Amino acid sequence: DVFSFEKVGSVGGAISQHAVTEYNGQAFWLSNNGQFYTYRGGTPQILQCPIRETIWGNLDQDQADKVFAGINAEFNEVWWFYPDSRDGDECSRYVAFNWVDNHWTIGVMDRSSWIQGGVFQYPIGFDTTNSKLYYHEKGTDADGSTLPWHLETGKFDIDDGHKHFNIKRYIPDFARQVGNLTATFNFWNRARGSEMNTASTHTITPTTEEALFRHSGRIGSIKWENASG
């Protein structure tokens, strides 16, 4: 067999040797110009990332050669781990992209290498803090400890904030909830220069069918996080 190389682009080279990964013929990489790219054939395409400035603005450029990518195939995700200038010299944070839902997430996690599931059932990551290997996506805890997490919406309104709205109940729809979580509803009456109007926090158990309350505002947000119990 004879192999050859064909240049398909002149900009957007990978920021490091391991900042590129591939799954089922599709390549993903973080470039040295701060953009995320994908290639399926034809020409490389930029992945529109709404949180790119947060990542690129804090990435430690002196340690950029440590950036690496990995695949989490079970959830259709590619992850990039990178050294953040706020944390130190090693990879301490990640950004993940779901290529099916076109959704981005970020988080704090010390990892210096990644093996995707395949030969091993689950992905494996190496922790730079305690020099241990960890399975990912296995079980519902962190090596016996509760997984700390939170998910928060942006601020939402009705008619660009010109109208008040009321929320009188919350119906959980988690398909595989394990343990308790809390849901906090925050409300504001003004977009700028105003203190939070009201806040309502509710514990949601795996059997909770609805949380009853009544609050109103012009602007709202919701935050979910893990709870004890």
Coordinates of N, CA and C in Angstrom, one line a residue:
D1 N 0.8 -1.2 0.0 CA 0.0 0.0 0.0 C 0.9 1.3 0.0
V2 N 0.4 2.3 -0.7 CA 1.1 3.6 -0.7 C 0.3 4.6 0.0
F3 N 0.9 5.4 0.8 CA 0.3 6.4 1.6 C 0.8 7.8 1.1
S4 N 0.0 8.8 1.2 CA 0.4 10.1 0.8 C -0.3 11.1 1.7
F5 N 0.2 12.4 1.7 CA -0.4 13.4 2.6 C -0.9 14.5 1.6
E6 N -2.1 15.1 2.0 CA -2.6 16.2 1.2 C -3.0 17.3 2.1
K7 N -2.5 18.5 1.9 CA -2.8 19.7 2.7 C -4.2 20.1 2.4
V8 N -5.0 20.3 3.5 CA -6.4 20.6 3.3 C -6.7 22.0 3.9
G9 N -5.7 22.7 4.6 CA -5.9 24.0 5.1 C -4.6 24.6 5.5
S10 N -4.6 26.0 5.6 CA -3.3 26.7 5.8 C -3.4 27.5 7.1
V11 N -4.5 27.4 7.8 CA -4.6 28.1 9.1 C -5.2 27.1 10.1
G12 N -5.1 27.5 11.4 CA -5.7 26.6 12.4 C -5.0 25.4 12.8
G13 N -3.7 25.4 12.8 CA -2.9 24.3 13.2 C -3.1 24.0 14.7
A14 N -2.9 22.7 15.1 CA -3.1 22.3 16.5 C -2.2 23.1 17.4
I15 N -2.7 23.4 18.6 CA -1.9 24.2 19.6 C -0.8 23.3 20.2
S16 N -1.0 22.0 20.2 CA 0.0 21.1 20.7 C -0.1 19.8 20.0
Q17 N 0.9 18.9 20.3 CA 0.9 17.6 19.6 C -0.3 16.7 19.9
H18 N -0.8 16.8 21.1 CA -1.9 16.0 21.5 C -3.2 16.7 21.7
A19 N -3.3 17.9 21.1 CA -4.6 18.6 21.2 C -5.6 18.2 20.1
V20 N -5.3 17.2 19.4 CA -6.1 16.7 18.3 C -6.5 15.2 18.6
T21 N -7.7 14.9 18.3 CA -8.2 13.5 18.4 C -9.2 13.2 17.3
E22 N -9.5 11.9 17.2 CA -10.3 11.4 16.1 C -11.3 10.4 16.6
Y23 N -12.5 10.4 16.0 CA -13.5 9.4 16.3 C -14.3 9.1 15.1
N24 N -14.4 7.9 14.6 CA -15.2 7.4 13.5 C -14.9 8.3 12.2
G25 N -13.7 8.6 12.0 CA -13.3 9.4 10.8 C -13.4 10.9 10.9
Q26 N -13.8 11.4 12.1 CA -14.0 12.8 12.3 C -12.9 13.3 13.3
A27 N -12.1 14.3 12.9 CA -11.1 14.8 13.7 C -11.5 16.1 14.4
F28 N -11.0 16.3 15.6 CA -11.3 17.5 16.4 C -10.0 18.0 17.0
W29 N -9.8 19.4 17.0 CA -8.6 19.9 17.6 C -8.8 21.3 18.1
L30 N -8.0 21.7 19.0 CA -7.9 23.1 19.5 C -6.7 23.7 18.7
S31 N -6.9 24.9 18.1 CA -5.8 25.4 17.2 C -5.0 26.4 18.0
N32 N -3.9 26.8 17.4 CA -3.0 27.9 18.0 C -3.6 29.3 17.8
N33 N -4.7 29.4 17.2 CA -5.4 30.7 17.1 C -6.6 30.8 18.0
G34 N -6.8 29.8 18.9 CA -7.8 29.9 19.9 C -9.2 29.3 19.4
Q35 N -9.3 28.8 18.2 CA -10.5 28.3 17.7 C -10.5 26.8 17.8
F36 N -11.7 26.2 17.9 CA -11.9 24.7 17.9 C -12.3 24.4 16.5
Y37 N -11.7 23.3 16.0 CA -11.9 22.9 14.6 C -12.4 21.4 14.5
T38 N -13.1 21.1 13.4 CA -13.4 19.7 13.1 C -13.1 19.5 11.6
Y39 N -12.9 18.2 11.3 CA -12.6 17.9 9.9 C -13.3 16.5 9.6
R40 N -14.2 16.5 8.6 CA -14.9 15.3 8.2 C -14.6 15.0 6.7
G41 N -13.7 15.8 6.1 CA -13.5 15.8 4.7 C -13.8 17.1 4.1
G42 N -13.2 17.4 2.9 CA -13.3 18.8 2.4 C -12.4 19.7 3.0
T43 N -12.8 20.7 3.7 CA -12.0 21.6 4.4 C -12.3 21.7 5.9
P44 N -11.4 22.0 6.8 CA -11.6 22.1 8.2 C -12.7 23.1 8.5
Q45 N -13.5 22.8 9.5 CA -14.6 23.7 9.9 C -14.4 24.2 11.3
I46 N -14.7 25.5 11.6 CA -14.6 26.0 12.9 C -15.9 25.5 13.7
L47 N -15.6 25.1 14.9 CA -16.7 24.8 15.9 C -17.1 26.0 16.6
Q48 N -18.3 26.5 16.4 CA -18.7 27.8 17.1 C -18.8 27.5 18.6
C49 N -17.9 28.1 19.4 CA -17.9 27.8 20.9 C -18.3 29.1 21.6
P50 N -19.4 29.2 22.3 CA -19.9 30.4 22.9 C -19.0 30.7 24.2
I51 N -18.2 29.8 24.7 CA -17.4 30.0 25.8 C -15.9 30.1 25.5
R52 N -15.6 30.3 24.2 CA -14.2 30.2 23.8 C -13.4 31.3 24.5
E53 N -13.9 32.5 24.6 CA -13.1 33.5 25.2 C -12.7 33.2 26.7
T54 N -13.6 32.6 27.4 CA -13.3 32.2 28.8 C -12.1 31.2 28.8
I55 N -12.1 30.3 27.9 CA -11.1 29.3 27.9 C -9.8 29.9 27.4
W56 N -9.8 30.5 26.2 CA -8.6 31.1 25.6 C -8.0 32.2 26.5
G57 N -8.8 33.0 27.1 CA -8.3 34.1 27.9 C -7.6 33.6 29.2
N58 N -7.9 32.4 29.6 CA -7.2 31.9 30.9 C -6.2 30.8 30.6
L59 N -6.1 30.3 29.4 CA -5.2 29.2 29.1 C -3.8 29.7 29.2
D60 N -2.9 29.0 29.9 CA -1.5 29.4 30.2 C -0.8 29.2 28.9
Q61 N -0.5 30.2 28.2 CA 0.2 30.1 26.9 C 1.6 29.5 27.0
D62 N 2.2 29.7 28.1 CA 3.6 29.2 28.3 C 3.6 27.7 28.5
Q63 N 2.4 27.1 28.8 CA 2.3 25.7 29.0 C 1.4 25.1 28.0
A64 N 1.1 25.8 26.9 CA 0.1 25.3 25.9 C 0.5 24.0 25.3
D65 N 1.8 23.6 25.3 CA 2.1 22.3 24.7 C 1.6 21.1 25.5
K66 N 1.0 21.4 26.7 CA 0.5 20.3 27.5 C -1.0 20.0 27.2
V67 N -1.7 20.9 26.4 CA -3.1 20.7 26.1 C -3.2 19.3 25.3
F68 N -4.2 18.6 25.7 CA -4.5 17.3 25.1 C -6.0 17.1 25.0
A69 N -6.4 16.2 24.0 CA -7.8 15.9 23.7 C -8.0 14.5 24.0
G70 N -9.3 14.1 24.3 CA -9.7 12.7 24.5 C -11.2 12.6 24.1
I71 N -11.5 11.3 23.8 CA -12.9 11.0 23.4 C -13.6 10.3 24.5
N72 N -14.9 10.8 24.8 CA -15.8 10.1 25.7 C -17.0 9.6 24.8
A73 N -16.8 8.5 24.1 CA -17.7 8.1 23.1 C -19.1 7.8 23.6
E74 N -19.3 7.3 24.8 CA -20.6 6.9 25.3 C -21.5 8.1 25.3
F75 N -21.0 9.3 25.5 CA -21.8 10.5 25.5 C -21.5 11.4 24.3
N76 N -20.9 10.9 23.3 CA -20.7 11.7 22.0 C -19.9 12.9 22.3
E77 N -18.8 12.8 23.1 CA -18.1 14.0 23.6 C -16.6 13.9 23.2
V78 N -16.0 15.1 22.9 CA -14.6 15.2 22.9 C -14.2 16.2 24.0
W79 N -13.2 15.9 24.7 CA -12.7 16.7 25.9 C -11.3 17.3 25.6
W80 N -11.1 18.5 25.9 CA -9.8 19.1 25.9 C -9.4 19.5 27.4
F81 N -8.3 19.0 27.8 CA -7.7 19.4 29.1 C -6.6 20.4 28.9
Y82 N -6.6 21.5 29.7 CA -5.6 22.5 29.4 C -5.1 23.1 30.8
P83 N -3.9 23.7 30.8 CA -3.4 24.3 32.0 C -4.0 25.8 32.0
D84 N -4.6 26.1 33.1 CA -5.3 27.4 33.3 C -4.3 28.2 34.2
S85 N -4.1 29.5 33.7 CA -3.2 30.4 34.4 C -3.5 30.7 35.8
R86 N -4.8 30.4 36.2 CA -5.2 30.7 37.6 C -4.8 29.5 38.5
D87 N -4.4 28.4 38.0 CA -4.2 27.2 38.8 C -2.8 26.7 38.9
G88 N -2.0 26.9 38.0 CA -0.6 26.4 38.0 C -0.1 26.0 36.7
D89 N 0.9 25.1 36.6 CA 1.5 24.7 35.4 C 0.9 23.5 34.7
E90 N 0.1 22.7 35.4 CA -0.4 21.5 34.8 C -1.8 21.6 34.3
C91 N -2.3 20.7 33.5 CA -3.7 20.7 33.0 C -4.6 20.6 34.2
S92 N -5.5 21.6 34.4 CA -6.3 21.6 35.6 C -7.8 21.8 35.3
R93 N -8.1 22.1 34.0 CA -9.5 22.4 33.6 C -9.8 21.7 32.3
Y94 N -11.1 21.6 32.0 CA -11.4 21.0 30.7 C -12.6 21.7 30.1
V95 N -12.7 21.5 28.8 CA -13.8 22.0 28.0 C -14.3 20.8 27.2
A96 N -15.6 20.5 27.2 CA -16.1 19.3 26.5 C -17.1 19.7 25.4
F97 N -17.1 19.1 24.3 CA -18.1 19.4 23.2 C -18.8 18.1 22.8
N98 N -20.2 18.2 22.8 CA -21.0 17.1 22.4 C -21.4 17.3 20.9
W99 N -20.8 16.4 20.0 CA -21.0 16.7 18.6 C -22.4 16.3 18.1
V100 N -23.2 15.7 18.9 CA -24.6 15.4 18.6 C -25.5 16.5 19.0
D101 N -25.4 17.0 20.2 CA -26.3 18.0 20.7 C -25.7 19.4 20.4
N102 N -24.4 19.5 19.9 CA -23.8 20.8 19.7 C -23.7 21.6 21.0
H103 N -23.3 20.9 22.1 CA -23.4 21.5 23.4 C -22.0 21.5 24.0
W104 N -21.6 22.7 24.7 CA -20.3 22.8 25.4 C -20.5 22.8 26.9
T105 N -19.5 22.2 27.6 CA -19.5 22.3 29.0 C -18.0 22.6 29.5
I106 N -17.8 23.2 30.6 CA -16.5 23.4 31.2 C -16.5 22.9 32.6
G107 N -15.3 22.7 33.1 CA -15.1 22.3 34.5 C -13.7 22.3 35.0
V108 N -13.5 21.9 36.3 CA -12.2 21.9 36.9 C -11.9 20.4 37.2
M109 N -10.8 19.9 36.6 CA -10.4 18.5 36.8 C -8.9 18.4 36.4
D110 N -8.1 17.8 37.3 CA -6.7 17.6 37.1 C -6.5 16.3 36.3
R111 N -6.1 16.4 35.0 CA -5.8 15.2 34.2 C -4.6 15.6 33.3
S112 N -3.7 14.6 33.1 CA -2.6 14.8 32.2 C -2.6 13.8 31.0
S113 N -3.5 12.8 31.0 CA -3.6 11.9 29.9 C -5.0 11.2 30.0
W114 N -5.4 10.6 28.8 CA -6.7 10.1 28.7 C -6.7 8.9 27.8
I115 N -7.3 7.8 28.1 CA -7.5 6.7 27.3 C -9.0 6.5 27.1
Q116 N -9.5 6.5 25.9 CA -10.9 6.4 25.7 C -11.4 4.9 25.8
G117 N -12.7 4.7 26.1 CA -13.2 3.4 26.3 C -13.0 2.6 25.0
G118 N -12.8 1.3 25.2 CA -12.7 0.4 24.0 C -12.0 -0.9 24.5
V119 N -10.7 -0.9 24.6 CA -10.0 -2.0 25.2 C -10.4 -2.2 26.7
F120 N -10.5 -1.0 27.3 CA -11.1 -0.9 28.7 C -12.5 -0.4 28.5
Q121 N -13.4 -0.9 29.4 CA -14.8 -0.6 29.2 C -15.1 0.9 29.4
Y122 N -14.4 1.6 30.3 CA -14.6 3.0 30.6 C -13.3 3.8 30.3
P123 N -13.5 5.1 30.0 CA -12.4 6.0 29.8 C -11.5 6.0 31.1
I124 N -10.2 6.2 30.9 CA -9.3 6.2 32.0 C -8.5 7.6 31.9
G125 N -8.4 8.3 33.1 CA -7.7 9.5 33.1 C -6.7 9.5 34.3
F126 N -5.5 10.1 34.0 CA -4.5 10.2 35.0 C -4.5 11.5 35.8
D127 N -4.6 11.5 37.1 CA -4.7 12.6 38.0 C -3.3 13.2 38.3
T128 N -3.1 14.5 38.0 CA -1.8 15.0 38.2 C -1.5 15.4 39.7
T129 N -2.6 15.5 40.5 CA -2.5 15.9 41.9 C -2.0 14.7 42.8
N130 N -2.7 13.6 42.6 CA -2.4 12.4 43.5 C -1.7 11.3 42.8
S131 N -1.4 11.4 41.5 CA -0.8 10.4 40.7 C -1.5 9.1 40.7
K132 N -2.9 9.2 40.5 CA -3.7 8.0 40.4 C -4.4 7.9 39.1
L133 N -4.7 6.7 38.7 CA -5.6 6.5 37.5 C -7.0 6.4 37.9
Y134 N -7.9 7.0 37.2 CA -9.3 6.9 37.5 C -10.2 6.5 36.3
Y135 N -11.1 5.6 36.6 CA -12.1 5.3 35.6 C -13.1 6.5 35.5
H136 N -13.6 6.8 34.4 CA -14.6 7.8 34.2 C -15.9 7.2 33.7
E137 N -17.0 7.8 34.1 CA -18.4 7.3 33.7 C -18.7 6.0 34.3
K138 N -18.0 5.6 35.4 CA -18.3 4.3 36.0 C -18.9 4.6 37.4
G139 N -20.2 4.1 37.6 CA -20.8 4.3 38.9 C -21.4 5.7 39.0
T140 N -21.8 6.1 40.2 CA -22.4 7.3 40.5 C -21.8 8.1 41.6
D141 N -20.5 7.8 42.0 CA -19.8 8.5 43.0 C -18.4 8.7 42.6
A142 N -17.6 9.5 43.3 CA -16.2 9.7 43.1 C -15.3 8.9 44.0
D143 N -15.1 7.7 43.6 CA -14.2 6.8 44.4 C -14.8 6.7 45.8
G144 N -16.1 6.5 45.9 CA -16.8 6.4 47.2 C -17.3 7.7 47.8
S145 N -16.9 8.8 47.3 CA -17.3 10.1 47.8 C -18.4 10.7 46.9
T146 N -19.2 11.6 47.5 CA -20.2 12.3 46.7 C -19.6 13.1 45.5
L147 N -20.2 13.0 44.4 CA -19.7 13.8 43.3 C -20.2 15.2 43.4
P148 N -19.3 16.2 43.6 CA -19.8 17.6 43.7 C -20.1 18.1 42.3
W149 N -21.2 18.7 42.1 CA -21.6 19.2 40.8 C -22.6 20.3 40.9
H150 N -22.8 21.1 39.9 CA -23.9 22.1 39.8 C -24.1 22.4 38.4
L151 N -25.3 22.8 38.1 CA -25.8 23.2 36.8 C -26.6 24.5 36.9
E152 N -26.3 25.5 36.2 CA -27.0 26.8 36.4 C -27.4 27.4 35.1
T153 N -28.6 27.8 35.0 CA -29.1 28.5 33.7 C -28.6 29.9 33.7
G154 N -28.7 30.5 32.5 CA -28.5 31.9 32.4 C -29.8 32.6 32.9
K155 N -29.8 33.9 32.9 CA -31.0 34.6 33.3 C -32.0 34.6 32.2
F156 N -33.3 34.3 32.5 CA -34.3 34.3 31.5 C -35.5 35.3 31.9
D157 N -36.2 35.7 30.9 CA -37.3 36.7 31.1 C -38.4 36.4 30.1
I158 N -39.4 37.2 30.1 CA -40.5 37.2 29.2 C -40.7 38.6 28.5
D159 N -40.8 38.6 27.2 CA -40.9 39.9 26.5 C -39.8 40.9 26.9
D160 N -38.5 40.4 26.8 CA -37.3 41.2 27.1 C -37.4 41.9 28.5
G161 N -38.1 41.2 29.4 CA -38.1 41.7 30.8 C -39.2 42.8 31.0
H162 N -40.0 43.0 30.1 CA -41.1 44.0 30.2 C -42.3 43.5 31.0
K163 N -42.4 42.2 31.2 CA -43.5 41.6 32.0 C -43.0 40.8 33.1
H164 N -43.8 40.8 34.2 CA -43.5 39.9 35.3 C -44.1 38.5 35.0
F165 N -43.4 37.5 35.6 CA -44.0 36.2 35.4 C -44.0 35.5 36.8
N166 N -44.9 34.5 36.9 CA -45.0 33.8 38.2 C -44.6 32.3 38.0
I167 N -44.0 31.7 38.9 CA -43.7 30.3 38.9 C -44.4 29.7 40.2
K168 N -45.2 28.7 40.0 CA -45.9 28.2 41.2 C -45.6 26.8 41.5
R169 N -44.8 26.1 40.7 CA -44.4 24.7 41.0 C -43.3 24.3 40.1
Y170 N -42.5 23.3 40.5 CA -41.4 22.8 39.7 C -41.6 21.2 39.7
I171 N -41.6 20.7 38.5 CA -41.8 19.2 38.3 C -40.5 18.7 37.8
P172 N -39.8 17.9 38.6 CA -38.5 17.3 38.2 C -38.7 16.2 37.1
D173 N -37.7 16.1 36.2 CA -37.8 15.1 35.1 C -36.5 14.4 34.9
F174 N -35.8 14.1 36.0 CA -34.5 13.4 35.9 C -34.8 11.9 35.8
A175 N -34.2 11.3 34.7 CA -34.5 9.9 34.4 C -33.8 9.0 35.4
R176 N -32.5 9.3 35.7 CA -31.7 8.4 36.5 C -31.1 9.1 37.7
Q177 N -31.9 9.8 38.5 CA -31.4 10.5 39.7 C -31.1 9.5 40.8
V178 N -29.8 9.7 41.3 CA -29.4 8.9 42.5 C -29.1 9.9 43.6
G179 N -29.7 9.7 44.8 CA -29.5 10.7 45.9 C -30.3 11.9 45.7
N180 N -30.1 12.9 46.6 CA -30.9 14.1 46.6 C -30.1 15.2 45.9
L181 N -30.9 16.2 45.4 CA -30.3 17.4 44.9 C -31.1 18.6 45.3
T182 N -30.6 19.8 45.2 CA -31.3 21.0 45.5 C -31.6 21.8 44.2
A183 N -32.7 22.4 44.1 CA -33.0 23.3 43.0 C -33.4 24.7 43.6
T184 N -32.6 25.7 43.2 CA -32.8 27.0 43.7 C -33.3 27.9 42.6
F185 N -34.3 28.6 42.8 CA -34.9 29.6 41.9 C -34.7 31.0 42.4
N186 N -34.0 31.8 41.5 CA -33.7 33.2 41.9 C -34.5 34.1 41.0
F187 N -34.9 35.2 41.6 CA -35.7 36.2 40.8 C -35.2 37.6 41.1
W188 N -35.3 38.4 40.0 CA -34.9 39.8 40.1 C -36.1 40.7 39.5
N189 N -36.2 41.9 39.9 CA -37.2 42.8 39.4 C -36.6 43.8 38.4
R190 N -35.2 43.9 38.4 CA -34.6 44.8 37.4 C -33.3 44.1 36.8
A191 N -33.0 44.4 35.6 CA -31.9 43.8 35.0 C -30.5 44.3 35.5
R192 N -30.4 45.5 35.9 CA -29.2 46.1 36.4 C -29.4 46.8 37.7
G193 N -28.3 46.7 38.5 CA -28.2 47.5 39.7 C -29.3 47.2 40.8
S194 N -29.8 45.9 40.8 CA -30.8 45.6 41.7 C -30.4 44.3 42.5
E195 N -30.7 44.2 43.7 CA -30.5 43.0 44.5 C -31.5 42.0 44.1
M196 N -31.1 40.7 44.4 CA -32.0 39.6 44.1 C -33.3 39.9 44.9
N197 N -34.4 39.7 44.2 CA -35.7 39.9 44.8 C -36.1 38.8 45.8
T198 N -36.1 37.6 45.3 CA -36.4 36.4 46.1 C -35.6 35.2 45.7
A199 N -35.5 34.3 46.5 CA -34.8 33.0 46.2 C -35.5 31.9 46.9
S200 N -35.7 30.8 46.2 CA -36.4 29.7 46.8 C -35.6 28.4 46.5
T201 N -35.3 27.7 47.6 CA -34.5 26.5 47.4 C -35.3 25.3 47.9
H202 N -35.2 24.2 47.1 CA -36.0 23.0 47.4 C -35.2 21.7 47.2
T203 N -35.3 20.8 48.2 CA -34.6 19.5 48.1 C -35.4 18.6 47.2
I204 N -34.8 18.0 46.2 CA -35.5 17.1 45.3 C -34.9 15.7 45.5
T205 N -35.8 14.8 46.0 CA -35.4 13.4 46.1 C -35.7 12.6 44.9
P206 N -35.2 11.4 44.8 CA -35.6 10.6 43.6 C -37.1 10.3 43.4
T207 N -37.8 10.5 44.5 CA -39.3 10.3 44.4 C -40.1 11.5 44.4
T208 N -39.5 12.7 44.5 CA -40.2 14.0 44.5 C -41.0 14.1 43.1
E209 N -42.3 14.3 43.2 CA -43.1 14.5 42.0 C -43.2 16.0 41.6
E210 N -43.2 16.9 42.6 CA -43.3 18.3 42.4 C -42.9 19.1 43.6
A211 N -42.4 20.3 43.4 CA -42.1 21.2 44.5 C -43.1 22.4 44.3
L212 N -43.9 22.7 45.3 CA -44.9 23.7 45.3 C -44.4 25.0 45.9
F213 N -44.5 26.1 45.2 CA -44.1 27.4 45.8 C -44.7 28.5 44.8
R214 N -44.6 29.7 45.2 CA -45.1 30.8 44.4 C -44.1 32.0 44.5
H215 N -43.4 32.3 43.4 CA -42.6 33.5 43.4 C -42.7 34.2 42.0
S216 N -42.4 35.5 42.0 CA -42.5 36.2 40.7 C -41.3 37.1 40.6
G217 N -41.1 37.6 39.3 CA -40.1 38.6 39.0 C -40.1 38.9 37.6
R218 N -39.2 39.8 37.2 CA -39.0 40.1 35.7 C -37.9 39.2 35.1
I219 N -37.0 38.8 36.0 CA -35.9 38.0 35.5 C -35.7 36.8 36.5
G220 N -35.4 35.6 35.9 CA -35.2 34.5 36.8 C -34.0 33.6 36.4
S221 N -33.5 32.7 37.2 CA -32.5 31.7 36.9 C -32.8 30.5 37.8
I222 N -32.2 29.4 37.4 CA -32.4 28.2 38.2 C -31.0 27.5 38.3
K223 N -30.7 27.0 39.5 CA -29.4 26.3 39.8 C -29.7 25.0 40.5
W224 N -29.2 23.9 39.9 CA -29.3 22.6 40.5 C -27.9 22.2 41.0
E225 N -27.9 21.5 42.2 CA -26.6 21.1 42.7 C -26.8 19.9 43.6
N226 N -25.8 19.1 43.9 CA -25.9 17.9 44.7 C -26.2 18.3 46.1
A227 N -26.9 17.4 46.8 CA -27.3 17.7 48.2 C -26.9 16.4 49.0
S228 N -26.8 16.5 50.3 CA -26.5 15.4 51.2 C -27.7 14.5 51.3
G229 N -27.4 13.2 51.6 CA -28.5 12.3 51.8 C -28.8 11.5 50.6

